[in-house]
PDB file of C-alpha atoms in Angstrom:
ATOM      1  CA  UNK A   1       0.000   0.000   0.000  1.00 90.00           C
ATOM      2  CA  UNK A   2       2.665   2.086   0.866  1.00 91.00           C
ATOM      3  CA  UNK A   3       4.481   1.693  -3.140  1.00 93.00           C
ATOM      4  CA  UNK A   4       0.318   2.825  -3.998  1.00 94.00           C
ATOM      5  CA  UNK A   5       0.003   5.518  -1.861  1.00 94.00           C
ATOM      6  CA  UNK A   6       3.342   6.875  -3.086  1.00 94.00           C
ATOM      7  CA  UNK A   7       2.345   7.017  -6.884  1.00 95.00           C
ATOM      8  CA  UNK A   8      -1.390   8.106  -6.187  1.00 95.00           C
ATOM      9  CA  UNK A   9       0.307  11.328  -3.975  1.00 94.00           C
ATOM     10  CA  UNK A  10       2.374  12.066  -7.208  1.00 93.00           C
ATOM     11  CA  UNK A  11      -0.345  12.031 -10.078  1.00 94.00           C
ATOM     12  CA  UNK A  12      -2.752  14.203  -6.936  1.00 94.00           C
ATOM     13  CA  UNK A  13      -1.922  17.070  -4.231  1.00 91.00           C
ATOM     14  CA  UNK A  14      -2.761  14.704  -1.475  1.00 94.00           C
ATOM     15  CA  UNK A  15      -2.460  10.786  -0.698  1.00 95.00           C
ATOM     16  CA  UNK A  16      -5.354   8.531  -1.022  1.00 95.00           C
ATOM     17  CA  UNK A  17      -8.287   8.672   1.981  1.00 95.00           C
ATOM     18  CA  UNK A  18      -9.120   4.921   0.960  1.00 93.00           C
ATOM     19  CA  UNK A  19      -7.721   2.039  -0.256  1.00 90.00           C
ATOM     20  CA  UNK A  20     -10.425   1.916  -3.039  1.00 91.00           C
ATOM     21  CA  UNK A  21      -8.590   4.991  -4.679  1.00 93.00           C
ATOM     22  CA  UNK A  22      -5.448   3.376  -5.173  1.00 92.00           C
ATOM     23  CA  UNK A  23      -4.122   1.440  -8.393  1.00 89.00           C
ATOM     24  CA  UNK A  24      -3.076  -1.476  -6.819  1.00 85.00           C
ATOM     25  CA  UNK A  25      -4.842  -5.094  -6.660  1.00 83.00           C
ATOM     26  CA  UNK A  26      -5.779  -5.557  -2.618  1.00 82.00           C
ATOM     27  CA  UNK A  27      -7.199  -8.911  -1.892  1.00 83.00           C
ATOM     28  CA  UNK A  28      -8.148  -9.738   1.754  1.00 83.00           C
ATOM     29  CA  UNK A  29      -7.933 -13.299   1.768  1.00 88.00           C
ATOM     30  CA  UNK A  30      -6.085 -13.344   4.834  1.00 91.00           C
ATOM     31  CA  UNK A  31      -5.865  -9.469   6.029  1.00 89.00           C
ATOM     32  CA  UNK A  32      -8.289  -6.595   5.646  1.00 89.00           C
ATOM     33  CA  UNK A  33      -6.572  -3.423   4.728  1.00 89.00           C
ATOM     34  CA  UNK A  34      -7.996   0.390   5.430  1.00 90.00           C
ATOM     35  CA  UNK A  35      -6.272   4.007   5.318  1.00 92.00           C
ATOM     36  CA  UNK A  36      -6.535   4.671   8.936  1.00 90.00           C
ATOM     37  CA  UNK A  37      -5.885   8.642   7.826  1.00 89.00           C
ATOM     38  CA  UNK A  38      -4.218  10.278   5.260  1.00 90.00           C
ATOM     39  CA  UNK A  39      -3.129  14.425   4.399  1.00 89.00           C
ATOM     40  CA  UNK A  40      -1.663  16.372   2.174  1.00 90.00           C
ATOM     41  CA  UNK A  41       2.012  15.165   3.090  1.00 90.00           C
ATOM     42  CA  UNK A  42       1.244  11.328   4.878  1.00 90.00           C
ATOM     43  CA  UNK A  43      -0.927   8.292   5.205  1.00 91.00           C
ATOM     44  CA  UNK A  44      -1.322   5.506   7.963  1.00 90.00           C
ATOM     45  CA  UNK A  45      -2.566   2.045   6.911  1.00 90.00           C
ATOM     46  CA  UNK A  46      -3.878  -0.507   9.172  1.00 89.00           C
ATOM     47  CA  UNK A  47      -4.657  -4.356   8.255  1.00 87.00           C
ATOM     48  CA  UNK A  48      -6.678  -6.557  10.366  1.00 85.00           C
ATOM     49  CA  UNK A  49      -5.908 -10.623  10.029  1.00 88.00           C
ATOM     50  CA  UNK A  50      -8.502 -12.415   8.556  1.00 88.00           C
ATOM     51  CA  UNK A  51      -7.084 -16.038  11.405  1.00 86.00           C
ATOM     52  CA  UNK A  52      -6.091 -15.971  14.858  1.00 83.00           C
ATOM     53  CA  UNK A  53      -2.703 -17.295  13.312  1.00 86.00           C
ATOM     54  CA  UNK A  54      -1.373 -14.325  11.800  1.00 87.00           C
ATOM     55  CA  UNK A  55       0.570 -11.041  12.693  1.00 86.00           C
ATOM     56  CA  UNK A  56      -1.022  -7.549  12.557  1.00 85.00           C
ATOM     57  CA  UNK A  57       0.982  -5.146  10.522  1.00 87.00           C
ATOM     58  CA  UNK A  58       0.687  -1.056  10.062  1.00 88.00           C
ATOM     59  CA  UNK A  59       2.420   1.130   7.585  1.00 89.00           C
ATOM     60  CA  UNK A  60       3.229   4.411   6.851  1.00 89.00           C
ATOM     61  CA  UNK A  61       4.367   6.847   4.281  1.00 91.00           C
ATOM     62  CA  UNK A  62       5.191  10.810   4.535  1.00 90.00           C
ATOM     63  CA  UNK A  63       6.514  13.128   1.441  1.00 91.00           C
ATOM     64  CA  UNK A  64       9.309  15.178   3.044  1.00 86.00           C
ATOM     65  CA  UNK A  65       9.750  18.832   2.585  1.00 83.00           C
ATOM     66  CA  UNK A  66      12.354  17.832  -0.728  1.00 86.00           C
ATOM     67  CA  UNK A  67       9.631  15.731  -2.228  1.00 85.00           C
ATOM     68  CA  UNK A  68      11.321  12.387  -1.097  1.00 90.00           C
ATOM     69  CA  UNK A  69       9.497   9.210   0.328  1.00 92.00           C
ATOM     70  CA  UNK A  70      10.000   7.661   3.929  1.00 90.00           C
ATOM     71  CA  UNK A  71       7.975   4.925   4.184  1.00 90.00           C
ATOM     72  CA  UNK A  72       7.808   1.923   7.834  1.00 88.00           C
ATOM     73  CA  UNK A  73       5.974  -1.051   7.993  1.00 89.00           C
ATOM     74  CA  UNK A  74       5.444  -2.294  11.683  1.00 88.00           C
ATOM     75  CA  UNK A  75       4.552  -5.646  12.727  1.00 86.00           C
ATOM     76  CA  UNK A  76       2.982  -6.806  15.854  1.00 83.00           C
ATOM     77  CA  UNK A  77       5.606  -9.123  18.257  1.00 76.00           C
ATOM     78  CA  UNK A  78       2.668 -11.619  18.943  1.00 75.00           C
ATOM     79  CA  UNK A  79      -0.582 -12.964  16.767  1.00 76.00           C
ATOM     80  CA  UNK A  80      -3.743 -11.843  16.582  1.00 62.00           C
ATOM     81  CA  UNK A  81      -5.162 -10.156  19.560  1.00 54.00           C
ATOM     82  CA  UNK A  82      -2.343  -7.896  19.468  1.00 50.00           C
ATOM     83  CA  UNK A  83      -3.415  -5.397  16.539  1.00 48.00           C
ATOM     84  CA  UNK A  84      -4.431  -2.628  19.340  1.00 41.00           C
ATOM     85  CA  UNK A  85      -0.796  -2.576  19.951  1.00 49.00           C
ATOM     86  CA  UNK A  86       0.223  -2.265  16.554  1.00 57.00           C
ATOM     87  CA  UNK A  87       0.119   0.921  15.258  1.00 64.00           C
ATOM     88  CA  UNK A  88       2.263   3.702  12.632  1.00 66.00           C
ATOM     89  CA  UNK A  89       2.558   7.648  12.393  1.00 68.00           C
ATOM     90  CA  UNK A  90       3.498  10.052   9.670  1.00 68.00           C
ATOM     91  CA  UNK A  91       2.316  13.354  10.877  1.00 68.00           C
ATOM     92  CA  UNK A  92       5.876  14.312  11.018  1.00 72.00           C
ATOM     93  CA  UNK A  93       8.045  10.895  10.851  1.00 76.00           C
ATOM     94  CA  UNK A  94       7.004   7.565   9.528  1.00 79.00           C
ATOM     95  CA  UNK A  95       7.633   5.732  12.512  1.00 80.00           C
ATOM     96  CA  UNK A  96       6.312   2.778  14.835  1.00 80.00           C
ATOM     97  CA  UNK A  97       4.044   4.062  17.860  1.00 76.00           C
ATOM     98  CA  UNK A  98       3.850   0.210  18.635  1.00 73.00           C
ATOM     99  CA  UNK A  99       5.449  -3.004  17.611  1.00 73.00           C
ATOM    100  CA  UNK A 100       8.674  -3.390  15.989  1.00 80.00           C
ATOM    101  CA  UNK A 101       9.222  -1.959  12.315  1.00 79.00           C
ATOM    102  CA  UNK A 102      10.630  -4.368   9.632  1.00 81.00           C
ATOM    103  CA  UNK A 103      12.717  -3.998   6.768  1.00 65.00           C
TER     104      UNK A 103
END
């Protein structure tokens, strides 16, 4: 989402406010994906797993000041049940607020 967000924020003056806007194939076999919010310069995603086996993730993505990308995906540290914990910001960093972020 984050690759989507990036080239739907360059073709408009703001990234996407749901995942329905973006030109990307989303399927939610085993995660739901939503924009949890989204501005002129960022956007937070959120994905809720579709089994009780499965990590909960969050990304992020902010357009810096040069027009550059910084983009973090953050995973939860235990399965499902731990998405509350789980959580990214781009307001003025793309960061993890929760859980650990991942290459």
């Amino acid at each position: 989402m984050n690759r989507s967000q990036q080239a739907y924020r360059l073709e408009n003056s703001a990234f996407a406010s749901a995942s329905s806007l973006l030109d990307a194939k989303i399927t939610s076999k085993f995660y739901s994906y939503s924009v949890a919010s989204s501005g002129p310069n960022f956007a937070v995603h959120d994905t809720a797993p579709q089994q009780t086996d499965l990590k909960d993730y969050a990304s992020a993505v902010l357009q810096g000041t040069n027009d550059s990308f910084t983009q973090v995906i953050c995973e939860s540290g235990d399965v499902a049940g731990a998405a509350a914990n789980n959580t990214a910001t781009a307001s003025n960093a793309a960061a993890c607020t929760a859980g650990k972020e991942i290459d």
